[in-house]
Amino acid sequence: MEKTVRGPVVVIGAGLGGLSAAVHLAARGREVVLVEARDVPGGCCGTARAAGYRFDTGPSVLTMPEVLAETFGAAGADLESVLPLRRLDPFYRLAFHDGSRLDVVGGAERMAANVRELCGPAEAARYLRFRRRLGAMFEAEWSSFIDADMTRLRGMAHPYALLKLAAAGGFRRLDRFVASQLTDERLVRAHTFQALYVGLPPHKALAIYAVVAHMDTVGGVYFPARGGMHAVPHALATVAEKAGASIHYGVRAERVETGADGVTGVRLDTGERLPASSVVVACDLPRAHAGLLPEAAGDWRLRRPRYSPSCLVMHFGLDRRLPGQAHHTLHFGREWGTVFSALAAGRPQPDPSLLVTYPESDDTAAPAGHSTLSVLEPAPNTAGGADWDRLAPQLEERLLRRLAALGYGDLSAVPRETFDPPAWARLGHSAGTPFALDHRFRQTAWFRPSGRSRRVPGLHFAGMYTAPGVGVPPALISGRLAAARILEGAR
C-alpha cells in the first residue's frame, strides 16, 4: 500500500494521454504542472504548415466521441460547446481494385442496403448477423479489457468475462473469425484492414481487435467542425488550464528525481526543478527509459519490444476542390496476404492499400477554393535496418504514380510535406513509428507496459505504450486511469 501524499503532480508530455491526465487531476483540485518539449500541445496529434496550407500530422480517424465528452465533462466542460464535432457521411469510402466501391455509412439497414447492392442479399443478411456479433464482442471487451486498469488485481478480467469473450470468438485469429461470418472477399477486407491500427496483419491479430471495426464502421467516425484533428489537443489544453493546470511549452523534462519514498521532482532542461509527489510520464516510453527515468523504473515488458510498422505520409496542398471526394477513402491494392508478409519482414509492401484523407470541411486547412489531401501508405519501421536514404525517394515516386493512376492528377509539383519513418524517429518516436508497440498477445492488456511503476512510488504512465493501447480513445482512457490511481491515494 502506497503512502498517501498530496503534493504537486507533474505530467510529462502534452499528447492526448498527458492532457487527459491533466484535465482529470486539475478538475479534482490537484496542483498540476504539465511540461511539453514542443511549442504546441498534441504529441502524435500534431500539425504542420507549408505554403499557406495546414496539415494534421497525426490520427485522422476520431471514434467514440463519448470518451472525449467524458474527459471534458470531468472538468465541467461540454463537448458540443468546447469542440463541436460532425459525424462523417460516409465514414469511409472503400475502393477495391476491381473498380467496385462500398460506402460505409451509419445505421444497420442503410449499411446493409449498401452491402446488398455490392454483394447481394445473402451477404447483406450475413453482414447484419456479423454486425450484431461485433456489438456483443464490444460489450464483452469494454469494461474488462479496454476501460480497465491493468495495474491492479481488480482490473484483471473476471473469468466469466473471458469465457464470454471466448464464446464470441475473440481469441480466434481475426481473418478466420471474419471469414467465418462473411463470404465476399471485399467485405472481409473491409472488416480486417483495421488490424494495421494495432500493428499486426489480420492473420496474426486476435479477433478481439474486430472491436476496432465496430468502433468505426458501426459507432461512426467524427471530425472537429473547425481546426482539424489538431483542435482536439488544443481544446483539451484549454480545458486543463481553465481547471487550474499550468502548461509549459518548449520545456523538456531531463530527469525524474526520486528519494527513499518515491518520486520527488522533475529536473528540466532550463535547470529548474519542479517538486512533485507524483509524476505521469506520457511520452515515448523506450526513450524515457533511456535517460529520463531512474533505473529502478525499468519494466520487464520493454526488454524486447516489438514495434508496429510505420508509415509514409504525404500531405498535399491543392489549388482546387475535389467534388464528390469522401473525407476518408481507402484504396485497396490487388494483393492482400503478400503485402502483410512483406511488411512483417521489414520490406515495403509491393501493392499497398492507401488511406486518402480529404478534410474538405476544415476551412482552416487551405485558402478559399483550395484544399488539402493526405495519403498514408504502411511502411516498415526503422528497426528493420532498411536504407531509407535510398528507399524513401523511391516510395515517394511510386506513391505519386499510384495517385495519378487513381485519378488524383499529377501532384509532383504542388506544395507538400512528407513524413517517412526516419522523420518519425526525428520527432521522437522509437523505431521510427508513430504507432508504438504492436498489439500481439504478449503486448496486450496486462502484458503491455504497466501504467504504474511498482518499484518507484508516485511514478505513473499514460499514452499509447500503456494499456489500453493505440488510438485516440485508448490514449484518453490511459490518462484518466493514471489520474484515478493518483486521486485514489497511490501518490
Short mmCIF file of C-alpha atoms in Angstrom, two decimals:
data_model
loop_
_atom_site.label_atom_id
_atom_site.label_comp_id
_atom_site.label_asym_id
_atom_site.label_seq_id
_atom_site.Cartn_x
_atom_site.Cartn_y
_atom_site.Cartn_z
CA MET A 1 0.00 0.00 0.00
CA GLU A 2 1.50 3.32 -1.08
CA LYS A 3 1.67 6.28 1.27
CA THR A 4 -0.96 8.93 0.59
CA VAL A 5 0.80 12.18 -0.35
CA ARG A 6 -1.00 15.23 -1.74
CA GLY A 7 1.69 17.27 -3.42
CA PRO A 8 2.10 18.67 -6.92
CA VAL A 9 1.68 16.35 -9.90
CA VAL A 10 3.99 16.82 -12.89
CA VAL A 11 2.78 15.48 -16.23
CA ILE A 12 5.44 14.99 -18.90
CA GLY A 13 4.08 15.25 -22.43
CA ALA A 14 1.08 17.16 -23.79
CA GLY A 15 -0.18 14.40 -26.02
CA LEU A 16 -3.71 13.11 -25.61
CA GLY A 17 -2.79 10.82 -22.69
CA GLY A 18 -0.97 13.54 -20.77
CA LEU A 19 -3.67 16.13 -21.43
CA SER A 20 -6.37 13.71 -20.30
CA ALA A 21 -4.49 13.05 -17.05
CA ALA A 22 -4.03 16.80 -16.50
CA VAL A 23 -7.73 17.52 -17.05
CA HIS A 24 -8.88 14.82 -14.63
CA LEU A 25 -6.34 15.76 -11.95
CA ALA A 26 -6.84 19.52 -12.12
CA ALA A 27 -10.60 19.13 -12.14
CA ARG A 28 -10.32 17.32 -8.80
CA GLY A 29 -8.30 20.12 -7.26
CA ARG A 30 -4.78 18.72 -7.61
CA GLU A 31 -1.92 21.07 -8.40
CA VAL A 32 -0.81 20.06 -11.90
CA VAL A 33 2.18 21.21 -13.94
CA LEU A 34 2.40 19.84 -17.47
CA VAL A 35 5.67 20.19 -19.41
CA GLU A 36 5.87 19.76 -23.18
CA ALA A 37 9.04 19.89 -25.27
CA ARG A 38 7.24 21.24 -28.34
CA ASP A 39 5.68 24.66 -28.70
CA VAL A 40 2.13 23.34 -29.02
CA PRO A 41 0.07 20.55 -27.46
CA GLY A 42 -0.75 17.40 -29.36
CA GLY A 43 2.12 14.93 -29.30
CA CYS A 44 1.25 12.43 -32.04
CA CYS A 45 -1.83 14.51 -32.82
CA GLY A 46 0.31 17.21 -34.40
CA THR A 47 0.16 19.77 -37.16
CA ALA A 48 2.39 21.15 -39.92
CA ARG A 49 2.24 24.06 -42.35
CA ALA A 50 3.53 24.58 -45.88
CA ALA A 51 2.89 27.41 -48.37
CA GLY A 52 -0.32 28.55 -46.69
CA TYR A 53 -1.70 25.07 -46.07
CA ARG A 54 -2.15 23.32 -42.71
CA PHE A 55 -1.97 19.55 -42.32
CA ASP A 56 -2.94 17.22 -39.49
CA THR A 57 0.12 15.01 -38.98
CA GLY A 58 -1.44 12.56 -36.56
CA PRO A 59 -4.63 10.50 -36.42
CA SER A 60 -7.33 11.33 -38.94
CA VAL A 61 -9.94 8.91 -37.56
CA LEU A 62 -11.85 10.01 -34.45
CA THR A 63 -14.21 7.41 -33.00
CA MET A 64 -16.13 7.05 -29.73
CA PRO A 65 -16.68 10.77 -29.07
CA GLU A 66 -18.27 9.81 -25.75
CA VAL A 67 -14.76 9.18 -24.39
CA LEU A 68 -13.77 12.70 -25.38
CA ALA A 69 -17.01 14.05 -23.92
CA GLU A 70 -16.30 12.28 -20.63
CA THR A 71 -12.83 13.82 -20.50
CA PHE A 72 -14.18 17.34 -20.96
CA GLY A 73 -17.09 16.58 -18.65
CA ALA A 74 -14.71 15.73 -15.80
CA ALA A 75 -13.87 19.45 -15.72
CA GLY A 76 -17.47 20.58 -16.21
CA ALA A 77 -16.99 21.38 -19.91
CA ASP A 78 -19.47 20.41 -22.60
CA LEU A 79 -18.10 18.75 -25.74
CA GLU A 80 -20.53 20.48 -28.06
CA SER A 81 -19.52 23.89 -26.68
CA VAL A 82 -15.78 23.30 -26.47
CA LEU A 83 -15.21 21.17 -29.55
CA PRO A 84 -18.19 20.73 -31.88
CA LEU A 85 -17.89 17.54 -33.94
CA ARG A 86 -19.61 16.41 -37.09
CA ARG A 87 -20.31 12.81 -37.97
CA LEU A 88 -18.81 11.91 -41.33
CA ASP A 89 -21.05 10.50 -44.04
CA PRO A 90 -19.77 8.18 -45.30
CA PHE A 91 -17.42 7.11 -42.50
CA TYR A 92 -15.17 5.61 -45.18
CA ARG A 93 -15.33 5.04 -48.89
CA LEU A 94 -13.76 1.68 -49.71
CA ALA A 95 -12.46 1.48 -53.28
CA PHE A 96 -11.50 -2.02 -54.46
CA HIS A 97 -9.02 -2.99 -57.16
CA ASP A 98 -11.78 -4.29 -59.45
CA GLY A 99 -13.36 -0.82 -59.66
CA SER A 100 -16.21 -1.52 -57.22
CA ARG A 101 -16.68 0.51 -54.07
CA LEU A 102 -18.54 0.43 -50.79
CA ASP A 103 -19.54 3.44 -48.72
CA VAL A 104 -19.51 2.65 -45.00
CA VAL A 105 -22.45 4.59 -43.56
CA GLY A 106 -24.41 4.90 -40.34
CA GLY A 107 -27.41 2.76 -39.50
CA ALA A 108 -27.70 -1.01 -39.78
CA GLU A 109 -30.34 -1.06 -42.51
CA ARG A 110 -28.73 1.70 -44.53
CA MET A 111 -25.37 -0.07 -44.39
CA ALA A 112 -26.98 -3.41 -45.21
CA ALA A 113 -28.52 -1.82 -48.31
CA ASN A 114 -25.04 -0.81 -49.50
CA VAL A 115 -23.75 -4.32 -48.85
CA ARG A 116 -26.76 -5.77 -50.69
CA GLU A 117 -26.04 -3.62 -53.74
CA LEU A 118 -22.38 -4.66 -53.80
CA CYS A 119 -22.51 -8.28 -52.66
CA GLY A 120 -26.11 -9.49 -52.92
CA PRO A 121 -28.94 -10.16 -50.44
CA ALA A 122 -27.42 -13.27 -48.87
CA GLU A 123 -24.26 -11.42 -47.91
CA ALA A 124 -26.32 -8.50 -46.60
CA ALA A 125 -28.11 -10.90 -44.25
CA ARG A 126 -24.77 -12.33 -43.15
CA TYR A 127 -23.49 -8.79 -42.60
CA LEU A 128 -26.35 -7.95 -40.24
CA ARG A 129 -25.66 -11.08 -38.18
CA PHE A 130 -21.96 -10.24 -38.15
CA ARG A 131 -22.71 -6.68 -37.08
CA ARG A 132 -24.69 -7.96 -34.09
CA ARG A 133 -21.83 -10.29 -33.19
CA LEU A 134 -19.37 -7.38 -33.30
CA GLY A 135 -21.61 -5.49 -30.91
CA ALA A 136 -21.66 -8.41 -28.48
CA MET A 137 -17.89 -8.69 -28.61
CA PHE A 138 -17.50 -4.97 -27.98
CA GLU A 139 -19.77 -5.19 -24.93
CA ALA A 140 -17.76 -8.14 -23.61
CA GLU A 141 -14.46 -6.30 -24.02
CA TRP A 142 -15.20 -2.76 -22.95
CA SER A 143 -15.32 -2.97 -19.16
CA SER A 144 -12.96 -5.93 -18.82
CA PHE A 145 -10.16 -5.01 -21.22
CA ILE A 146 -10.45 -1.51 -22.69
CA ASP A 147 -11.76 0.59 -19.81
CA ALA A 148 -9.99 -1.32 -17.04
CA ASP A 149 -6.86 -0.50 -15.01
CA MET A 150 -4.50 -3.36 -15.72
CA THR A 151 -2.12 -2.35 -12.93
CA ARG A 152 -4.46 -3.67 -10.25
CA LEU A 153 -5.79 -7.11 -9.42
CA ARG A 154 -9.33 -5.84 -9.61
CA GLY A 155 -8.57 -4.69 -13.14
CA MET A 156 -7.99 -8.28 -14.21
CA ALA A 157 -10.82 -9.67 -16.28
CA HIS A 158 -13.21 -11.90 -14.40
CA PRO A 159 -13.18 -15.50 -15.67
CA TYR A 160 -16.79 -15.04 -16.75
CA ALA A 161 -15.76 -12.13 -18.97
CA LEU A 162 -13.02 -14.26 -20.52
CA LEU A 163 -15.46 -17.07 -21.17
CA LYS A 164 -17.95 -14.65 -22.69
CA LEU A 165 -15.28 -13.23 -24.97
CA ALA A 166 -14.08 -16.69 -25.96
CA ALA A 167 -17.65 -17.70 -26.76
CA ALA A 168 -17.91 -14.65 -29.02
CA GLY A 169 -14.82 -15.86 -30.90
CA GLY A 170 -12.48 -13.23 -29.51
CA PHE A 171 -9.44 -15.48 -29.25
CA ARG A 172 -9.52 -16.73 -32.82
CA ARG A 173 -7.38 -15.10 -35.49
CA LEU A 174 -9.06 -12.03 -36.93
CA ASP A 175 -9.01 -13.10 -40.58
CA ARG A 176 -10.52 -16.51 -39.79
CA PHE A 177 -13.13 -15.03 -37.48
CA VAL A 178 -14.34 -12.53 -40.09
CA ALA A 179 -14.17 -15.05 -42.96
CA SER A 180 -16.34 -17.42 -40.94
CA GLN A 181 -19.07 -14.77 -40.90
CA LEU A 182 -18.72 -13.11 -44.31
CA THR A 183 -18.03 -14.67 -47.70
CA ASP A 184 -17.34 -11.76 -50.06
CA GLU A 185 -13.61 -11.05 -50.03
CA ARG A 186 -14.24 -7.32 -50.34
CA LEU A 187 -16.36 -7.30 -47.21
CA VAL A 188 -13.77 -9.38 -45.37
CA ARG A 189 -11.11 -6.81 -46.23
CA ALA A 190 -13.44 -4.03 -45.09
CA HIS A 191 -13.52 -5.56 -41.61
CA THR A 192 -9.92 -6.74 -41.25
CA PHE A 193 -7.76 -3.88 -42.57
CA GLN A 194 -8.17 -2.27 -39.14
CA ALA A 195 -5.65 -4.81 -37.81
CA LEU A 196 -2.93 -2.48 -39.06
CA TYR A 197 -4.15 0.07 -36.50
CA VAL A 198 -2.81 -2.30 -33.84
CA GLY A 199 0.34 -3.08 -35.80
CA LEU A 200 -0.47 -6.61 -36.95
CA PRO A 201 -1.60 -8.36 -40.14
CA PRO A 202 -5.12 -9.84 -39.97
CA HIS A 203 -3.78 -13.39 -39.85
CA LYS A 204 -1.81 -12.62 -36.67
CA ALA A 205 -4.20 -10.27 -34.85
CA LEU A 206 -6.66 -11.73 -32.38
CA ALA A 207 -10.34 -11.41 -33.22
CA ILE A 208 -10.78 -9.22 -30.14
CA TYR A 209 -9.47 -6.42 -32.37
CA ALA A 210 -12.57 -6.72 -34.51
CA VAL A 211 -13.86 -4.17 -31.98
CA VAL A 212 -11.82 -1.58 -33.91
CA ALA A 213 -14.01 -2.31 -36.92
CA HIS A 214 -17.05 -1.99 -34.64
CA MET A 215 -15.87 1.41 -33.40
CA ASP A 216 -15.54 2.97 -36.83
CA THR A 217 -17.96 1.03 -39.07
CA VAL A 218 -20.79 0.87 -36.51
CA GLY A 219 -20.07 3.60 -33.96
CA GLY A 220 -19.08 6.10 -36.62
CA VAL A 221 -16.20 8.42 -37.49
CA TYR A 222 -16.21 12.06 -36.45
CA PHE A 223 -14.25 15.21 -37.23
CA PRO A 224 -13.95 18.59 -35.48
CA ALA A 225 -16.16 21.22 -37.08
CA ARG A 226 -13.22 23.61 -37.21
CA GLY A 227 -9.45 23.31 -36.82
CA GLY A 228 -9.00 19.71 -37.90
CA MET A 229 -7.83 16.93 -35.61
CA HIS A 230 -5.25 19.23 -34.02
CA ALA A 231 -8.20 21.09 -32.50
CA VAL A 232 -8.65 18.11 -30.15
CA PRO A 233 -5.44 18.61 -28.10
CA HIS A 234 -5.88 22.39 -28.22
CA ALA A 235 -9.33 22.06 -26.69
CA LEU A 236 -8.04 19.64 -24.05
CA ALA A 237 -5.21 22.03 -23.16
CA THR A 238 -7.67 24.93 -22.84
CA VAL A 239 -9.94 22.92 -20.54
CA ALA A 240 -6.97 21.72 -18.46
CA GLU A 241 -5.76 25.29 -17.93
CA LYS A 242 -9.24 26.53 -17.04
CA ALA A 243 -9.39 23.73 -14.46
CA GLY A 244 -6.16 25.03 -12.92
CA ALA A 245 -3.35 23.12 -14.64
CA SER A 246 -0.22 25.04 -15.58
CA ILE A 247 1.22 24.11 -19.00
CA HIS A 248 4.79 24.94 -20.00
CA TYR A 249 5.64 24.59 -23.70
CA GLY A 250 9.12 24.46 -25.18
CA VAL A 251 10.45 22.90 -21.98
CA ARG A 252 11.98 19.43 -21.87
CA ALA A 253 11.98 17.17 -18.84
CA GLU A 254 15.50 15.81 -18.38
CA ARG A 255 15.22 13.63 -15.30
CA VAL A 256 12.62 12.29 -12.91
CA GLU A 257 14.19 12.53 -9.46
CA THR A 258 13.47 10.11 -6.66
CA GLY A 259 14.11 9.61 -2.97
CA ALA A 260 13.54 6.87 -0.43
CA ASP A 261 9.75 7.29 -0.65
CA GLY A 262 9.45 7.55 -4.45
CA VAL A 263 9.40 10.46 -6.86
CA THR A 264 10.40 13.86 -5.52
CA GLY A 265 10.50 16.06 -8.60
CA VAL A 266 11.40 16.61 -12.23
CA ARG A 267 14.53 18.34 -13.48
CA LEU A 268 14.04 20.46 -16.62
CA ASP A 269 16.46 21.42 -19.38
CA THR A 270 16.21 25.02 -18.14
CA GLY A 271 17.89 23.98 -14.90
CA GLU A 272 14.66 24.43 -12.98
CA ARG A 273 13.43 21.69 -10.67
CA LEU A 274 9.71 21.03 -10.27
CA PRO A 275 8.82 19.38 -6.95
CA ALA A 276 6.37 16.50 -7.32
CA SER A 277 4.73 13.84 -5.21
CA SER A 278 3.50 12.13 -8.38
CA VAL A 279 4.69 12.14 -11.98
CA VAL A 280 2.78 10.99 -15.05
CA VAL A 281 5.10 10.14 -17.94
CA ALA A 282 3.05 10.45 -21.12
CA CYS A 283 5.71 10.35 -23.81
CA ASP A 284 7.63 7.72 -25.81
CA LEU A 285 8.42 5.13 -23.12
CA PRO A 286 11.52 3.45 -24.59
CA ARG A 287 13.16 6.87 -24.94
CA ALA A 288 12.05 7.82 -21.45
CA HIS A 289 13.73 4.70 -20.06
CA ALA A 290 16.91 5.69 -21.88
CA GLY A 291 17.61 8.65 -19.59
CA LEU A 292 14.54 10.42 -18.25
CA LEU A 293 13.55 7.70 -15.77
CA PRO A 294 15.50 6.21 -12.87
CA GLU A 295 16.89 2.72 -13.39
CA ALA A 296 14.52 1.32 -10.77
CA ALA A 297 11.59 2.22 -13.04
CA GLY A 298 12.60 -0.40 -15.61
CA ASP A 299 9.75 -2.56 -16.93
CA TRP A 300 10.43 -6.15 -17.98
CA ARG A 301 7.78 -5.78 -20.66
CA LEU A 302 10.09 -3.42 -22.57
CA ARG A 303 13.12 -5.70 -22.61
CA ARG A 304 12.32 -6.97 -26.08
CA PRO A 305 9.79 -4.53 -27.54
CA ARG A 306 8.00 -5.44 -30.75
CA TYR A 307 7.14 -2.29 -32.61
CA SER A 308 4.30 -1.64 -35.02
CA PRO A 309 5.07 -0.95 -38.66
CA SER A 310 5.43 2.70 -39.56
CA CYS A 311 4.01 4.69 -42.46
CA LEU A 312 4.88 7.03 -45.27
CA VAL A 313 2.53 10.02 -45.24
CA MET A 314 2.44 12.67 -47.94
CA HIS A 315 0.41 15.84 -47.42
CA PHE A 316 -0.50 17.90 -50.50
CA GLY A 317 -1.80 21.44 -50.87
CA LEU A 318 -4.24 21.60 -53.80
CA ASP A 319 -5.29 24.72 -55.72
CA ARG A 320 -8.70 23.17 -56.34
CA ARG A 321 -11.51 21.28 -54.66
CA LEU A 322 -12.34 17.63 -55.34
CA PRO A 323 -16.12 17.41 -55.83
CA GLY A 324 -17.61 14.16 -54.59
CA GLN A 325 -14.46 13.08 -52.76
CA ALA A 326 -15.15 11.39 -49.42
CA HIS A 327 -13.38 12.53 -46.26
CA HIS A 328 -11.73 9.08 -45.98
CA THR A 329 -11.12 6.85 -48.97
CA LEU A 330 -9.32 3.55 -48.64
CA HIS A 331 -7.90 2.36 -51.95
CA PHE A 332 -7.26 -1.37 -51.64
CA GLY A 333 -4.43 -2.87 -53.66
CA ARG A 334 -4.89 -6.01 -55.70
CA GLU A 335 -2.71 -8.05 -53.35
CA TRP A 336 -3.65 -8.82 -49.74
CA GLY A 337 -1.77 -11.54 -47.86
CA THR A 338 1.60 -10.91 -49.50
CA VAL A 339 1.64 -7.23 -48.62
CA PHE A 340 1.41 -8.04 -44.92
CA SER A 341 4.19 -10.60 -45.21
CA ALA A 342 6.48 -8.01 -46.77
CA LEU A 343 5.76 -5.51 -44.02
CA ALA A 344 6.39 -8.09 -41.30
CA ALA A 345 9.75 -8.86 -42.92
CA GLY A 346 10.74 -5.18 -42.83
CA ARG A 347 10.19 -4.57 -46.56
CA PRO A 348 7.88 -2.10 -48.32
CA GLN A 349 4.58 -3.56 -49.41
CA PRO A 350 4.59 -4.49 -53.12
CA ASP A 351 0.98 -3.37 -53.63
CA PRO A 352 -0.08 -1.31 -50.63
CA SER A 353 -3.54 -0.13 -49.75
CA LEU A 354 -3.71 3.65 -49.34
CA LEU A 355 -5.71 5.76 -46.91
CA VAL A 356 -6.57 9.11 -48.51
CA THR A 357 -7.91 11.87 -46.25
CA TYR A 358 -9.64 14.89 -47.74
CA PRO A 359 -10.81 17.23 -44.93
CA GLU A 360 -12.93 19.47 -47.15
CA SER A 361 -14.97 20.84 -44.24
CA ASP A 362 -11.88 22.19 -42.42
CA ASP A 363 -11.72 25.79 -43.59
CA THR A 364 -8.52 26.33 -41.57
CA ALA A 365 -6.56 23.87 -43.71
CA ALA A 366 -6.36 25.76 -47.00
CA PRO A 367 -7.10 29.13 -48.64
CA ALA A 368 -10.57 29.69 -50.09
CA GLY A 369 -11.16 27.50 -53.11
CA HIS A 370 -8.19 25.31 -52.23
CA SER A 371 -7.96 22.07 -50.25
CA THR A 372 -5.58 19.56 -48.76
CA LEU A 373 -5.06 15.87 -49.37
CA SER A 374 -3.18 13.46 -47.10
CA VAL A 375 -2.14 9.97 -48.18
CA LEU A 376 -0.89 7.23 -45.87
CA GLU A 377 0.93 4.12 -47.02
CA PRO A 378 2.01 1.48 -44.47
CA ALA A 379 5.78 1.13 -44.33
CA PRO A 380 8.37 -0.82 -42.34
CA ASN A 381 9.75 0.86 -39.24
CA THR A 382 13.43 1.72 -38.84
CA ALA A 383 14.20 -1.32 -36.67
CA GLY A 384 14.47 -3.48 -39.79
CA GLY A 385 17.62 -1.75 -40.99
CA ALA A 386 16.31 -0.55 -44.37
CA ASP A 387 18.38 2.03 -46.25
CA TRP A 388 15.89 4.87 -46.04
CA ASP A 389 18.14 7.35 -47.86
CA ARG A 390 17.65 5.16 -50.92
CA LEU A 391 14.18 3.81 -50.17
CA ALA A 392 12.30 6.99 -49.24
CA PRO A 393 12.55 8.75 -52.65
CA GLN A 394 11.65 5.51 -54.42
CA LEU A 395 8.50 5.07 -52.34
CA GLU A 396 7.54 8.72 -52.79
CA GLU A 397 7.82 8.46 -56.56
CA ARG A 398 5.84 5.23 -56.58
CA LEU A 399 3.13 6.82 -54.46
CA LEU A 400 2.88 9.83 -56.79
CA ARG A 401 2.46 7.49 -59.78
CA ARG A 402 -0.19 5.49 -57.94
CA LEU A 403 -2.17 8.60 -57.03
CA ALA A 404 -2.05 9.81 -60.63
CA ALA A 405 -3.34 6.42 -61.81
CA LEU A 406 -6.17 6.63 -59.26
CA GLY A 407 -7.32 9.94 -60.75
CA TYR A 408 -5.83 12.49 -58.36
CA GLY A 409 -3.70 14.05 -61.09
CA ASP A 410 -0.04 15.00 -61.12
CA LEU A 411 0.83 16.01 -57.55
CA SER A 412 4.61 16.16 -58.02
CA ALA A 413 4.78 19.97 -58.19
CA VAL A 414 2.20 21.02 -55.58
CA PRO A 415 3.17 22.16 -52.05
CA ARG A 416 3.70 19.12 -49.88
CA GLU A 417 5.06 17.78 -46.61
CA THR A 418 6.35 14.22 -46.29
CA PHE A 419 6.79 12.11 -43.18
CA ASP A 420 8.69 8.84 -43.57
CA PRO A 421 9.98 6.52 -40.82
CA PRO A 422 13.24 8.48 -40.29
CA ALA A 423 11.14 11.65 -39.95
CA TRP A 424 9.00 9.98 -37.29
CA ALA A 425 12.20 8.97 -35.49
CA ARG A 426 13.43 12.59 -35.55
CA LEU A 427 10.14 13.60 -33.96
CA GLY A 428 10.91 11.29 -31.03
CA HIS A 429 9.17 8.04 -31.96
CA SER A 430 11.13 4.89 -31.17
CA ALA A 431 11.84 2.67 -34.20
CA GLY A 432 10.51 5.44 -36.42
CA THR A 433 6.86 4.50 -35.88
CA PRO A 434 4.10 6.75 -34.53
CA PHE A 435 2.10 3.63 -33.62
CA ALA A 436 4.21 2.48 -30.63
CA LEU A 437 4.23 -1.23 -29.77
CA ASP A 438 2.15 -3.65 -31.74
CA HIS A 439 -0.71 -5.47 -30.02
CA ARG A 440 0.40 -9.07 -30.18
CA PHE A 441 -0.83 -11.14 -27.25
CA ARG A 442 2.43 -10.59 -25.32
CA GLN A 443 1.93 -6.81 -25.59
CA THR A 444 -1.78 -6.62 -24.82
CA ALA A 445 -3.68 -5.79 -21.62
CA TRP A 446 -1.64 -6.99 -18.57
CA PHE A 447 1.37 -7.72 -20.80
CA ARG A 448 1.60 -4.17 -22.13
CA PRO A 449 3.99 -1.85 -20.21
CA SER A 450 2.45 -1.08 -16.85
CA GLY A 451 0.68 2.19 -16.15
CA ARG A 452 2.38 2.37 -12.75
CA SER A 453 5.89 1.67 -11.53
CA ARG A 454 5.85 -0.89 -8.75
CA ARG A 455 9.34 0.00 -7.51
CA VAL A 456 9.08 3.80 -7.71
CA PRO A 457 6.04 5.04 -5.76
CA GLY A 458 4.32 8.00 -7.38
CA LEU A 459 5.51 7.20 -10.91
CA HIS A 460 2.73 6.62 -13.42
CA PHE A 461 2.48 6.26 -17.20
CA ALA A 462 -0.06 7.18 -19.86
CA GLY A 463 -0.23 7.13 -23.63
CA MET A 464 -0.05 4.57 -26.41
CA TYR A 465 2.65 2.42 -24.84
CA THR A 466 0.44 1.53 -21.90
CA ALA A 467 -2.93 -0.24 -21.81
CA PRO A 468 -5.39 0.02 -23.41
CA GLY A 469 -3.07 0.94 -26.31
CA VAL A 470 -3.00 2.82 -29.60
CA GLY A 471 -5.69 5.24 -30.79
CA VAL A 472 -7.45 8.40 -29.65
CA PRO A 473 -9.95 6.79 -27.22
CA PRO A 474 -7.33 4.45 -25.66
CA ALA A 475 -4.88 7.32 -25.13
CA LEU A 476 -7.56 9.40 -23.40
CA ILE A 477 -8.54 6.43 -21.25
CA SER A 478 -4.92 5.81 -20.24
CA GLY A 479 -4.69 9.38 -18.93
CA ARG A 480 -7.89 9.01 -16.95
CA LEU A 481 -6.68 5.74 -15.42
CA ALA A 482 -3.38 7.35 -14.37
CA ALA A 483 -5.24 10.24 -12.77
CA ALA A 484 -7.62 7.86 -10.98
CA ARG A 485 -4.71 5.98 -9.37
CA ILE A 486 -3.24 9.23 -8.07
CA LEU A 487 -6.56 10.57 -6.85
CA GLU A 488 -7.31 7.34 -5.03
CA GLY A 489 -4.16 7.68 -2.95
CA ALA A 490 -1.41 5.91 -4.88
CA ARG A 491 0.50 9.22 -4.70
#
